[in-house]
CSV table of C-alpha atoms and ligand atoms in Angstrom, one decimal:
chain,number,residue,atom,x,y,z
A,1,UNK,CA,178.8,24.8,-5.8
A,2,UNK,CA,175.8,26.5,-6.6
A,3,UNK,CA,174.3,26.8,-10.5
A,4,UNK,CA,175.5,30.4,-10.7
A,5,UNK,CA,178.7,29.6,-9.5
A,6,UNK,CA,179.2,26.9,-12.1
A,7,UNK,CA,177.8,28.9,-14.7
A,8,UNK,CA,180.5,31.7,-14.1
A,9,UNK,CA,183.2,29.3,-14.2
A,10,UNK,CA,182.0,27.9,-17.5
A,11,UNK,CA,181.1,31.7,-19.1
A,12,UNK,CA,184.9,32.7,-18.0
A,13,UNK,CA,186.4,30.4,-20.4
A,14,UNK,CA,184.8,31.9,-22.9
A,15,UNK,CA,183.3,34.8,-22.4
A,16,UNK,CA,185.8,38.4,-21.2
A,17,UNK,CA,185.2,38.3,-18.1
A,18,UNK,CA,182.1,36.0,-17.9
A,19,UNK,CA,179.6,38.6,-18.8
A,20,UNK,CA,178.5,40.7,-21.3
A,21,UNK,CA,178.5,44.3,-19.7
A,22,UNK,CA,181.6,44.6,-17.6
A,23,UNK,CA,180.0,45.8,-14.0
A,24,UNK,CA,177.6,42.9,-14.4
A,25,UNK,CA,180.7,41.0,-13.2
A,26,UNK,CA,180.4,42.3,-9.6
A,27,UNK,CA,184.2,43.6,-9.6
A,28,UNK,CA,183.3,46.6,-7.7
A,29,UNK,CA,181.4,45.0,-5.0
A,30,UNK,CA,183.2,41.6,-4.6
A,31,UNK,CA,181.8,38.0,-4.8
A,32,UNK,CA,180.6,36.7,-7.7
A,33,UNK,CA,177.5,37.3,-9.9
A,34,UNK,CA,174.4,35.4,-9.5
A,35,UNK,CA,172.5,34.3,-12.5
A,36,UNK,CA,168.8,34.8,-13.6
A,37,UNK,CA,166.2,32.5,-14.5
A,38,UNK,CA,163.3,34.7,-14.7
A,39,UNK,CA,162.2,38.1,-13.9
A,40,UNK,CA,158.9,39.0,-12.9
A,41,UNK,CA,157.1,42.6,-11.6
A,42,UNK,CA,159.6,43.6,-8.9
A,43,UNK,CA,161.6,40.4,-8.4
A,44,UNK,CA,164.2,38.4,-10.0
A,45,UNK,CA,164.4,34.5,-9.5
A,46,UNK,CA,168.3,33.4,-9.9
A,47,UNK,CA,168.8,29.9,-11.4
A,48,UNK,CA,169.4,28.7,-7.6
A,49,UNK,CA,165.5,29.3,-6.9
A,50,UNK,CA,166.6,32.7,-4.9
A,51,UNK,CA,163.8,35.7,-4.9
A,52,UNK,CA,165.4,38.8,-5.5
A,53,UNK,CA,163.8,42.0,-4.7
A,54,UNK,CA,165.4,44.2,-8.0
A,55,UNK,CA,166.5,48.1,-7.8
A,56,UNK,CA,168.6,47.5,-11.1
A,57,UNK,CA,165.1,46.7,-13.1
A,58,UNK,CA,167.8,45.9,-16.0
A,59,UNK,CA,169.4,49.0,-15.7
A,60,UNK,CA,166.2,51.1,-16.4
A,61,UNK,CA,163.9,50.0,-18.6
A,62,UNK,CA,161.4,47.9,-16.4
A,63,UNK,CA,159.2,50.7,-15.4
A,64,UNK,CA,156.3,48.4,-15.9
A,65,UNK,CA,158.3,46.0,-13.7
A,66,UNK,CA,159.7,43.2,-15.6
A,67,UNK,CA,157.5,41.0,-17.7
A,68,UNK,CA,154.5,42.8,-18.1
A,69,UNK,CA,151.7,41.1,-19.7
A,70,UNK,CA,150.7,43.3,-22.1
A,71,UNK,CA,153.9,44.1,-23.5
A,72,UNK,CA,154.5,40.3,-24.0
A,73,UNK,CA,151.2,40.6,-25.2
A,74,UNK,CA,152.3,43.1,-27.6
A,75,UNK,CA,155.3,41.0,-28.8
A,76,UNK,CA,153.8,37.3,-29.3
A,77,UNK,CA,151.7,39.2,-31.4
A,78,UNK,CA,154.1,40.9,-33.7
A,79,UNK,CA,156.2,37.7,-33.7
A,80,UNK,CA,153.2,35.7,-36.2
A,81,UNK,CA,154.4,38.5,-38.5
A,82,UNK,CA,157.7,37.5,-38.6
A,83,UNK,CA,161.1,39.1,-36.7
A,84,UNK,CA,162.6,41.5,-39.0
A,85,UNK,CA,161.4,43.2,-42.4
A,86,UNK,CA,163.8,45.0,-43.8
A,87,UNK,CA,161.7,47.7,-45.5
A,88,UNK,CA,159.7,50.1,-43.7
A,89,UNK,CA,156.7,48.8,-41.2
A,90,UNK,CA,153.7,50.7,-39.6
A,91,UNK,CA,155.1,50.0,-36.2
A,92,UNK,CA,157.6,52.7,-36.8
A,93,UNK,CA,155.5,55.0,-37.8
A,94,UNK,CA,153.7,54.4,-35.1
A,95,UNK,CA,156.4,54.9,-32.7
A,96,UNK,CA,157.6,57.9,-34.1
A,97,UNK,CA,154.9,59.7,-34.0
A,98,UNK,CA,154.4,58.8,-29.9
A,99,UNK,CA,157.8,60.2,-29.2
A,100,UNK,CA,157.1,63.3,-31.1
A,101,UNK,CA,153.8,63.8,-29.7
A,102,UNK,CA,155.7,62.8,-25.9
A,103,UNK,CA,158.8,64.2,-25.9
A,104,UNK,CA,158.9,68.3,-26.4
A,105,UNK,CA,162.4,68.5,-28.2
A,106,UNK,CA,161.4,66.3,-30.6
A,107,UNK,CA,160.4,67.2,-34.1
A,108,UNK,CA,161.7,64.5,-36.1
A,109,UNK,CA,163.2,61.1,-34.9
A,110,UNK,CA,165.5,58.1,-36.1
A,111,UNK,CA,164.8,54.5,-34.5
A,112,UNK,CA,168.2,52.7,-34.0
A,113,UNK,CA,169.7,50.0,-31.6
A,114,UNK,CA,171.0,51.0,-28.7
A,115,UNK,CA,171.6,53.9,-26.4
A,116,UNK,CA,175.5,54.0,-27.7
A,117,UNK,CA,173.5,54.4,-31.4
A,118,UNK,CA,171.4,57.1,-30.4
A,119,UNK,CA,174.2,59.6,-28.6
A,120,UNK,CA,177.1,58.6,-31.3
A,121,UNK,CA,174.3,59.4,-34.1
A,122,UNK,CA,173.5,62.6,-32.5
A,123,UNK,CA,177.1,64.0,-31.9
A,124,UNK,CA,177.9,63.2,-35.7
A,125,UNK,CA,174.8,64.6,-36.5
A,126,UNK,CA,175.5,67.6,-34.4
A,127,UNK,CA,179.1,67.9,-36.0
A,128,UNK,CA,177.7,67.6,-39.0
A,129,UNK,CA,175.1,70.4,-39.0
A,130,UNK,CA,177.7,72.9,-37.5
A,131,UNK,CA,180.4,72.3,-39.3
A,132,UNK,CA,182.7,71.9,-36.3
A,133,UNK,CA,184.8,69.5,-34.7
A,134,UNK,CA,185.0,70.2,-30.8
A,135,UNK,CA,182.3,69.0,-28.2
A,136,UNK,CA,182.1,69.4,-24.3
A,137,UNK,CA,181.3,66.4,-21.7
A,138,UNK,CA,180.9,66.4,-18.2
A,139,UNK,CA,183.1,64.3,-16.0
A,140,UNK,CA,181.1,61.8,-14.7
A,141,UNK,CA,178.1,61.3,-17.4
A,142,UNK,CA,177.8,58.5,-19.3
A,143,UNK,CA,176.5,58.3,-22.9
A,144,UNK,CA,177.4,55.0,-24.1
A,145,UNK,CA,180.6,53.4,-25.2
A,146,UNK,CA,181.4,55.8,-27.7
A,147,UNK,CA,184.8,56.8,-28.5
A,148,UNK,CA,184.3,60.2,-28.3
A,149,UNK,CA,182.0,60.2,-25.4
A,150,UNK,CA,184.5,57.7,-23.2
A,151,UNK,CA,186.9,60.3,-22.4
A,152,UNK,CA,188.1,61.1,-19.5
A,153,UNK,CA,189.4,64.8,-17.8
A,154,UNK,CA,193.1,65.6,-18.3
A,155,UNK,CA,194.7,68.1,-16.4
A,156,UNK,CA,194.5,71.9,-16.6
A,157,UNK,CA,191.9,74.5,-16.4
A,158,UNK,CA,190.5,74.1,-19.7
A,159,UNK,CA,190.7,69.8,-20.1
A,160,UNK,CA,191.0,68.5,-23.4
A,161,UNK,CA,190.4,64.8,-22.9
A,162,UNK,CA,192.3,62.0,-22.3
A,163,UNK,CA,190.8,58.9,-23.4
A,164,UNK,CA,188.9,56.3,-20.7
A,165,UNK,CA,190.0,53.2,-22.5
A,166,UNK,CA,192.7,51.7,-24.0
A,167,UNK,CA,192.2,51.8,-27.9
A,168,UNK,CA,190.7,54.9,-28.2
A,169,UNK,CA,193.4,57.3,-29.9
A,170,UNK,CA,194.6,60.1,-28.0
A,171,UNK,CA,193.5,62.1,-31.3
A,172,UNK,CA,189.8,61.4,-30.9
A,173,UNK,CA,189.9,62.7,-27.4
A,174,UNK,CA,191.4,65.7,-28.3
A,175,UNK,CA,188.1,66.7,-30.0
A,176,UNK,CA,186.5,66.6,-26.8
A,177,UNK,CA,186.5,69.0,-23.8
A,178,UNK,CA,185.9,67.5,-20.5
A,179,UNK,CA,184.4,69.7,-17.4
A,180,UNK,CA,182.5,69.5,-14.5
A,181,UNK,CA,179.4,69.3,-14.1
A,182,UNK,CA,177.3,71.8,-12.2
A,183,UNK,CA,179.8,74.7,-13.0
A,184,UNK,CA,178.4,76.6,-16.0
A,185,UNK,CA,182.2,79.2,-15.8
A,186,UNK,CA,183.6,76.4,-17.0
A,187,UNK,CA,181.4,76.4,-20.0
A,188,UNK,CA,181.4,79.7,-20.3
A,189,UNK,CA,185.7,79.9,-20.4
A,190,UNK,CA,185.4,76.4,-22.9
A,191,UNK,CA,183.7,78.0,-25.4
A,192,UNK,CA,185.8,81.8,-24.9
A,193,UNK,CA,189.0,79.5,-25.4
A,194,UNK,CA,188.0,77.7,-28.0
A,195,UNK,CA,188.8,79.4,-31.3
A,196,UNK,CA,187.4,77.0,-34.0
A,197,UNK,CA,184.1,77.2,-32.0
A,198,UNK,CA,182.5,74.2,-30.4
A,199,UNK,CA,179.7,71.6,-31.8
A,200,UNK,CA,177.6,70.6,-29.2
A,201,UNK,CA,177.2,70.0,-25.1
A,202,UNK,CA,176.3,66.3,-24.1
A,203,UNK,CA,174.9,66.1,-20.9
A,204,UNK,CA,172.9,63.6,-19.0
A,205,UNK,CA,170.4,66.2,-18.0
A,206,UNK,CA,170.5,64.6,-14.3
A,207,UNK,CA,173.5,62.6,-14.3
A,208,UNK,CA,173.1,59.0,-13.1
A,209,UNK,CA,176.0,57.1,-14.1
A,210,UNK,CA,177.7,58.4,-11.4
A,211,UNK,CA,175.1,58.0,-8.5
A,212,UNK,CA,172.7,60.1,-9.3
A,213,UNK,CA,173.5,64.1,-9.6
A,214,UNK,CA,170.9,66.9,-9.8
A,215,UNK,CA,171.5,70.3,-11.4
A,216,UNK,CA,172.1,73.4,-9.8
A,217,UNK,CA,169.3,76.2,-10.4
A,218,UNK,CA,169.3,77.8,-13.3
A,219,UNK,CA,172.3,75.7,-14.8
A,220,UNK,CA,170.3,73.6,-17.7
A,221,UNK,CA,168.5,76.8,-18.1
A,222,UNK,CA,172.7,78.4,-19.0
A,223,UNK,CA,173.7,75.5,-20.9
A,224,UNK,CA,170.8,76.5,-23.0
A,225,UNK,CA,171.4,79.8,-23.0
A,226,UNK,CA,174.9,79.2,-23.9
A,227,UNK,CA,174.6,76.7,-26.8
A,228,UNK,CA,172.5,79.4,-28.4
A,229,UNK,CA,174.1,82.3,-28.1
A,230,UNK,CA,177.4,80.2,-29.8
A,231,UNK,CA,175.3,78.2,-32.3
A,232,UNK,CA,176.4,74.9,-30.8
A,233,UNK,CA,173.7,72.0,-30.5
A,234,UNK,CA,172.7,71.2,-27.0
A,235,UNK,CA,172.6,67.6,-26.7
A,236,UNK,CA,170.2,65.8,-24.2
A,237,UNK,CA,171.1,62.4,-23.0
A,238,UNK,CA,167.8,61.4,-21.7
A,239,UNK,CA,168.6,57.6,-22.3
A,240,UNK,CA,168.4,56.9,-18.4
A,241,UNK,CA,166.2,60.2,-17.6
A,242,UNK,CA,163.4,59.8,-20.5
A,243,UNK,CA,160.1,58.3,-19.6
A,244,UNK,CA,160.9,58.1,-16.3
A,245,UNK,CA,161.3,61.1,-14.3
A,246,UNK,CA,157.8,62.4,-15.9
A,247,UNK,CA,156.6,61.0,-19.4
A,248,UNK,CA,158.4,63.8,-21.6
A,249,UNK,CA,161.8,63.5,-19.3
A,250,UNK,CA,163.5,66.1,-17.6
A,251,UNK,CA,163.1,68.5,-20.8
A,252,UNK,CA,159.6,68.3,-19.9
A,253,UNK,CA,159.9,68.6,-15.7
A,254,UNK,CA,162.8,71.8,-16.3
A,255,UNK,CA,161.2,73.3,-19.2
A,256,UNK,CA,164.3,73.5,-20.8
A,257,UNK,CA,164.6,72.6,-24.5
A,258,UNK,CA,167.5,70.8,-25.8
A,259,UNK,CA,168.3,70.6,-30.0
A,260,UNK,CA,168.9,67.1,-30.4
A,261,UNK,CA,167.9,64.0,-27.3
A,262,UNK,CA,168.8,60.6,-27.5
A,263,UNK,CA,166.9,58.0,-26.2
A,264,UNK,CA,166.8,54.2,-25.1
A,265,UNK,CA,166.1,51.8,-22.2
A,266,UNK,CA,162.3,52.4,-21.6
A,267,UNK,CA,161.2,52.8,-25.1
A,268,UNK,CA,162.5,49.5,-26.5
A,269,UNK,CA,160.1,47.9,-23.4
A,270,UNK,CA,163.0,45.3,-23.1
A,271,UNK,CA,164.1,44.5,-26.6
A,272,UNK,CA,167.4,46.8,-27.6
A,273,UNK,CA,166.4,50.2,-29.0
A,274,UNK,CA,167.6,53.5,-29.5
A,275,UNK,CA,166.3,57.0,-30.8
A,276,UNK,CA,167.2,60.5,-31.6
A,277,UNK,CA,165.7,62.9,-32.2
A,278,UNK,CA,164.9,67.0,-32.7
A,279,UNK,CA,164.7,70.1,-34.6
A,280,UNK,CA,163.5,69.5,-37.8
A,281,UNK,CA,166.3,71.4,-39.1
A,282,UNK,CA,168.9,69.5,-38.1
A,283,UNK,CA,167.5,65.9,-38.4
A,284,UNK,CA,167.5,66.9,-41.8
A,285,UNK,CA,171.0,66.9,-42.3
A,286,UNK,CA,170.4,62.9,-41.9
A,287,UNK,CA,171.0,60.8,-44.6
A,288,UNK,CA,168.7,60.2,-47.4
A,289,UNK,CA,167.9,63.9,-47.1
A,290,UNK,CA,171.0,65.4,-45.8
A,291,UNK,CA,175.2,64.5,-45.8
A,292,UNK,CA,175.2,63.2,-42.1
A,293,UNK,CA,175.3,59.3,-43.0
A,294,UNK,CA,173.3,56.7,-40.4
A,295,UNK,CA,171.7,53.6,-40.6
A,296,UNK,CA,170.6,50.1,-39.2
A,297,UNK,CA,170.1,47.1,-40.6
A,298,UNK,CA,167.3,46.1,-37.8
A,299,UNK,CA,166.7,49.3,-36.8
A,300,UNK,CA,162.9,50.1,-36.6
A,301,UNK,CA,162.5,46.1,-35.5
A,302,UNK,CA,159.2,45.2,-35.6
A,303,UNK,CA,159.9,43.0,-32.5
A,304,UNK,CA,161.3,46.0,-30.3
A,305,UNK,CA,158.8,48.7,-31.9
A,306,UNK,CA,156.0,46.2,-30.6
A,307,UNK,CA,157.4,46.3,-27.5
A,308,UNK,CA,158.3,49.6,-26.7
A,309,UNK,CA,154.8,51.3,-28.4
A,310,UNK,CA,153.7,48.9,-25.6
A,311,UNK,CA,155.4,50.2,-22.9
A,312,UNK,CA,155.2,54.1,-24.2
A,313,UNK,CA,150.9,53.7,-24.3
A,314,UNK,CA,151.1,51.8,-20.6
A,315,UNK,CA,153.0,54.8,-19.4
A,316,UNK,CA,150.0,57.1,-21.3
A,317,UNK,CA,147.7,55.2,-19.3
A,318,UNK,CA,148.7,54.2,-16.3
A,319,UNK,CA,151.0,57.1,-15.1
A,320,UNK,CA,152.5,55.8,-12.9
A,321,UNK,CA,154.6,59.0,-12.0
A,322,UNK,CA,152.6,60.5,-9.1
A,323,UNK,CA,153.2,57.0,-7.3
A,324,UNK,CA,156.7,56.7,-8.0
A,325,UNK,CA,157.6,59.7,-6.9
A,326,UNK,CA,155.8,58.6,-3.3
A,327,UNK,CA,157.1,55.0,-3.0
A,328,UNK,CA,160.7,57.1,-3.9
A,329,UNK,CA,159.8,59.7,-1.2
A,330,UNK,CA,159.1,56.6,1.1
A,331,UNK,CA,162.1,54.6,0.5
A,332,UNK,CA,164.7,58.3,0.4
A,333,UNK,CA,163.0,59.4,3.7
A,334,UNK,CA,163.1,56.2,5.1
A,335,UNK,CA,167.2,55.4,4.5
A,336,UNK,CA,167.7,59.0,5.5
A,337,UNK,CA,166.0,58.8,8.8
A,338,UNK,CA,168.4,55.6,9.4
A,339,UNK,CA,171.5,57.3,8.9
A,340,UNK,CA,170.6,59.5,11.3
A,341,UNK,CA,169.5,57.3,13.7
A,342,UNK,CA,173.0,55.2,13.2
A,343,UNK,CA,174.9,58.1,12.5
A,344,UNK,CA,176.0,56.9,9.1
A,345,UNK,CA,177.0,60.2,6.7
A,346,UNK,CA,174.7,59.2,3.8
A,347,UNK,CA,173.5,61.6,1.1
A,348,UNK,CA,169.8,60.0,-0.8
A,349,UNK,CA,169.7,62.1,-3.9
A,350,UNK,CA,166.2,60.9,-5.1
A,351,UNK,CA,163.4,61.8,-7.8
A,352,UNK,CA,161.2,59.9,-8.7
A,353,UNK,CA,161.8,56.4,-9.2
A,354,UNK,CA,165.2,57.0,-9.4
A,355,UNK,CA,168.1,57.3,-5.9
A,356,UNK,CA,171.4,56.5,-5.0
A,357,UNK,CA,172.9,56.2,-1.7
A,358,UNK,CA,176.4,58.1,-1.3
A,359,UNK,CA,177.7,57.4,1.9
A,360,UNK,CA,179.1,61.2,2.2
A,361,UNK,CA,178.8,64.1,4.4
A,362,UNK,CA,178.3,66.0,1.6
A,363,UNK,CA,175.7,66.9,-1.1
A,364,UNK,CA,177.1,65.3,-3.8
A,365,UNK,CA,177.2,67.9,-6.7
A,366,UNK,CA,179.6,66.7,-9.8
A,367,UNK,CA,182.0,63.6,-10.2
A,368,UNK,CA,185.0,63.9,-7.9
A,369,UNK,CA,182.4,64.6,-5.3
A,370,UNK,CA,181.3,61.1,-5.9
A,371,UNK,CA,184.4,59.4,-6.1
A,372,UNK,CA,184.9,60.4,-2.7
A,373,UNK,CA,181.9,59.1,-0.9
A,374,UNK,CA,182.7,55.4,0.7
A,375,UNK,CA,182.5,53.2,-1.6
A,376,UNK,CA,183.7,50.4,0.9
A,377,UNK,CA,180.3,51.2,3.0
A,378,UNK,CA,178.2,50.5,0.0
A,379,UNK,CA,180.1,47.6,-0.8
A,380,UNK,CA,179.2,46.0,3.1
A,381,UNK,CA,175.4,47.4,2.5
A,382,UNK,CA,175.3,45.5,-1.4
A,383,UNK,CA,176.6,42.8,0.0
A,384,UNK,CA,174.5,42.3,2.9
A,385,UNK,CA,171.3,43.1,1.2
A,386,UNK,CA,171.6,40.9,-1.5
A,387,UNK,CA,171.9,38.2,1.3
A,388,UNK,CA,168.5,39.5,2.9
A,389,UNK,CA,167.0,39.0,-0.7
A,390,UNK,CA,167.6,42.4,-1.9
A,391,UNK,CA,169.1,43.3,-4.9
A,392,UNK,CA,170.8,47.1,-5.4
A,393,UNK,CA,173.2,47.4,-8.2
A,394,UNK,CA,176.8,46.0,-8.1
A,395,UNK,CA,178.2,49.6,-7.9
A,396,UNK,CA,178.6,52.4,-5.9
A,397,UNK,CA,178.4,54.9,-9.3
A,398,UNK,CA,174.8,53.4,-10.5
A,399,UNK,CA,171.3,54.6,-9.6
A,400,UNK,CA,168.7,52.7,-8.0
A,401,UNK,CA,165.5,52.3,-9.7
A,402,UNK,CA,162.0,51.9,-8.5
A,403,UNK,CA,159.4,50.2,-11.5
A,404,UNK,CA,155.6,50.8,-10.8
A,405,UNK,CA,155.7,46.7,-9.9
A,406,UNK,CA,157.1,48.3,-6.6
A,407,UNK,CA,154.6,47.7,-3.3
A,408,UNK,CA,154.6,49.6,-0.5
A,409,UNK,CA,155.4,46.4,1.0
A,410,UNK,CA,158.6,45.7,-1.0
A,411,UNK,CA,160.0,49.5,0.3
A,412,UNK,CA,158.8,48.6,3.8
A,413,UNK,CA,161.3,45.4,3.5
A,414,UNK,CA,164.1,47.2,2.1
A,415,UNK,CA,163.6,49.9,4.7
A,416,UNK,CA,164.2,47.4,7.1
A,417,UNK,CA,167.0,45.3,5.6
A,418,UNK,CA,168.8,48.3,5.4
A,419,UNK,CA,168.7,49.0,9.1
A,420,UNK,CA,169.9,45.4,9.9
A,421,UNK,CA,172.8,46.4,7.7
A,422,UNK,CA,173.5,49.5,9.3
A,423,UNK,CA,173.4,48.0,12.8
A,424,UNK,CA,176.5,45.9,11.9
A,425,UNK,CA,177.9,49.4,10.6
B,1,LIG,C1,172.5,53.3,-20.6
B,1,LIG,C2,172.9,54.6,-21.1
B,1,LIG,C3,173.5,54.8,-22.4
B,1,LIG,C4,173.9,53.7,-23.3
B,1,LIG,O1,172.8,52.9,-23.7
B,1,LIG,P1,173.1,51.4,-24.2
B,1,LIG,O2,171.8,51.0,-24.7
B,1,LIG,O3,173.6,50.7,-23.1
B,1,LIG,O4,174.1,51.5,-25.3
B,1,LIG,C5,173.7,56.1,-22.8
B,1,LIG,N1,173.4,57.2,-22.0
B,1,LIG,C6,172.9,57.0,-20.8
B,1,LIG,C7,172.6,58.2,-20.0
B,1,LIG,C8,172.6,55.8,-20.3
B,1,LIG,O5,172.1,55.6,-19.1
């Protein structure tokens, strides 16, 4: 038996599962999780002394790829002045003022914890500041494992939600209206049905907790339109989305301006951190100024500002955007050209560093049109690259990430690894 192996076994006696995150497990994709020793620019080592080539890049954040010297730079230094404070530090002024200055929604900003922090924060805050209840999420979008955000389409044209987990009361998920994404009628009939008026949209801005989604023209551009015209917040998730696909996120590719955006992932440079942030007006209504409470006991962490000011200034100077978006190109155009050589139905979405391969006929446009790609053909594919030393994520519903560790090399290898697989297709 093999040091992950054994590791699993022990972690399943005590730990749900054996893992902390539940698709870390490797339920979807069969076998059984490897473990890792160390990560380093575009590769994992497992504690079995395997190099793995890493499209997860933990999930999002390793844009720099993972354990870049100046951002441990950044936090051996911080650590001689101790881990946590308590009071306010010049780190978070710091970092506040680099999201403001980056990201265009955003006005004023609260540090907190976790992506989960920073969308659950937002939607009281947005609740809070209209004076309504309802909200509206898209099938398919993830914001975290919030209780009003893990809800789940019922039936019927207008879906009030049912809830996507056991313990969340039936209740909550009344409170919030489910739709597709990509079809702004639906908006339009949610907020005409809905007489006690509706508090905010949540969207990932391009989904990818589902594969990855783009938007139809024009419809952030409606969502906007509509959110204004009915006084509702318009809520950005740009946990996955911000820092990545362009410095100031999609807001800044589209041009379109949410209220509130909640951030994550790439701006904690690897430590856990949250943010959210907007119109001065309605951060306000936070607590100590305003009736929305909030807080965090390590929130503003002088560790995890360290860290992510780090990563946020790398970005500044090394923009490494222009070269993502090739070595994505590369690596979409590449797959693509396979399919069609093998005659596989396989749909790339890709921008950026960002992709996910839907094995579909179809462009995949909103959730059920994901569910009903093949998830048994990316199951042979995970399987069979992670043998060849390449790792893509443990599900057919999560997005493939490319960190600016990447090497022409490294897409050259996948390219190929991926037609071994297909051959056997
Ligand atoms: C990862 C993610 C979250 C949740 O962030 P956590 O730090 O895991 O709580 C929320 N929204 C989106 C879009 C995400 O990708």
């Amino acid at each position: 038996m093999n040091q992950s192996h054994e590791l699993f076994e022990r972690a399943k006696k005590i730990i749900p599962g054996g893992v902390n995150s539940p698709v870390r497990a490797f339920r979807s994709v069969g076998g059984t999780p490897f473990f890792t020793k160390k990560a380093s620019g575009s590769y994992l080592t497992t504690v079995d002394d395997k190099k793995l080539l890493d499209y997860v890049c933990t999930w999002g954040p390793a844009i720099h790829g993972h354990d870049h010297p100046v951002i441990r730079e950044a936090i051996s230094k911080a650590l001689q002045n101790g881990t946590s404070f308590g009071t306010p530090g010049p780190d978070e002024v710091e970092m506040a003022e680099l999201l403001v200055d980056i990201v265009p929604s955003v006005e004023k900003v609260r540090m907190c914890n976790s992506g989960t922090e920073a969308t659950m924060s937002s939607i009281r805050l947005a609740r809070g500041f209209t004076g309504k209840s309802k909200i509206i999420k898209f099938a398919g979008c993830y914001h975290g494992h919030v209780d009003s955000l893990l809800v789940k389409a019922g039936s019927g044209a207008l879906t009030f939600g049912n809830p996507d987990s056991a313990g969340i009361p039936e209740s909550f998920a009344k409170e919030t209206i489910v739709l597709p994404y990509n079809d702004i009628q639906a908006v339009e009939n949610a907020f005409t049905q809905t007489e006690e008026g509706i508090a905010a949209i949540i969207v990932e801005p391009y989904p990818a907790n589902c594969g990855f989604i783009l938007p139809k023209d024009g419809y952030l551009e409606a969502l906007r339109r509509i959110c204004s015209q009915n006084n509702a917040v318009l809520i950005f998730d740009e946990v996955m989305t911000g820092f990545r696909l362009g410095l100031g996120g999609v807001q800044e590719r589209t041009g379109v301006t949410p209220d509130l955006s909640a951030m994550g992932k790439i701006i904690g440079g690897g430590l856990p951190v949250g943010a959210f942030g907007g119109k001065t007006e309605i951060m306000n209504f936070l607590a100590p100024l305003g009736p929305v409470y909030q807080a965090g006991t390590l929130s503003g962490n002088p560790l995890a500002m360290a860290a992510g000011i780090a990563s946020l200034k790398l970005l500044r100077e090394t923009m490494p955007y222009e070269r993502l978006e090739k070595l994505g190109n590369q690596l979409a155009k590449g797959v693509k050209d396979l399919a069609n050589q093998f005659s596989i139905p396989l749909q790339v979405p890709q921008v950026g560093s960002m992709y996910c391969l839907f094995f579909s006929e179809v462009p995949v446009q909103n959730f059920e049109d994901a569910l009903s790609s093949n998830a048994e053909s990316f199951k042979k594919l995970f399987q069979h690259c992670l043998n060849n030393g390449v790792y893509l994520p443990p599900s057919a519903y999560e997005t493939c990430f490319i960190s600016a560790a990447h090497q022409e090399d490294d897409i050259a290898h996948t390219i190929d690894c991926i037609k071994n697989a297909f051959r056997s297709f």
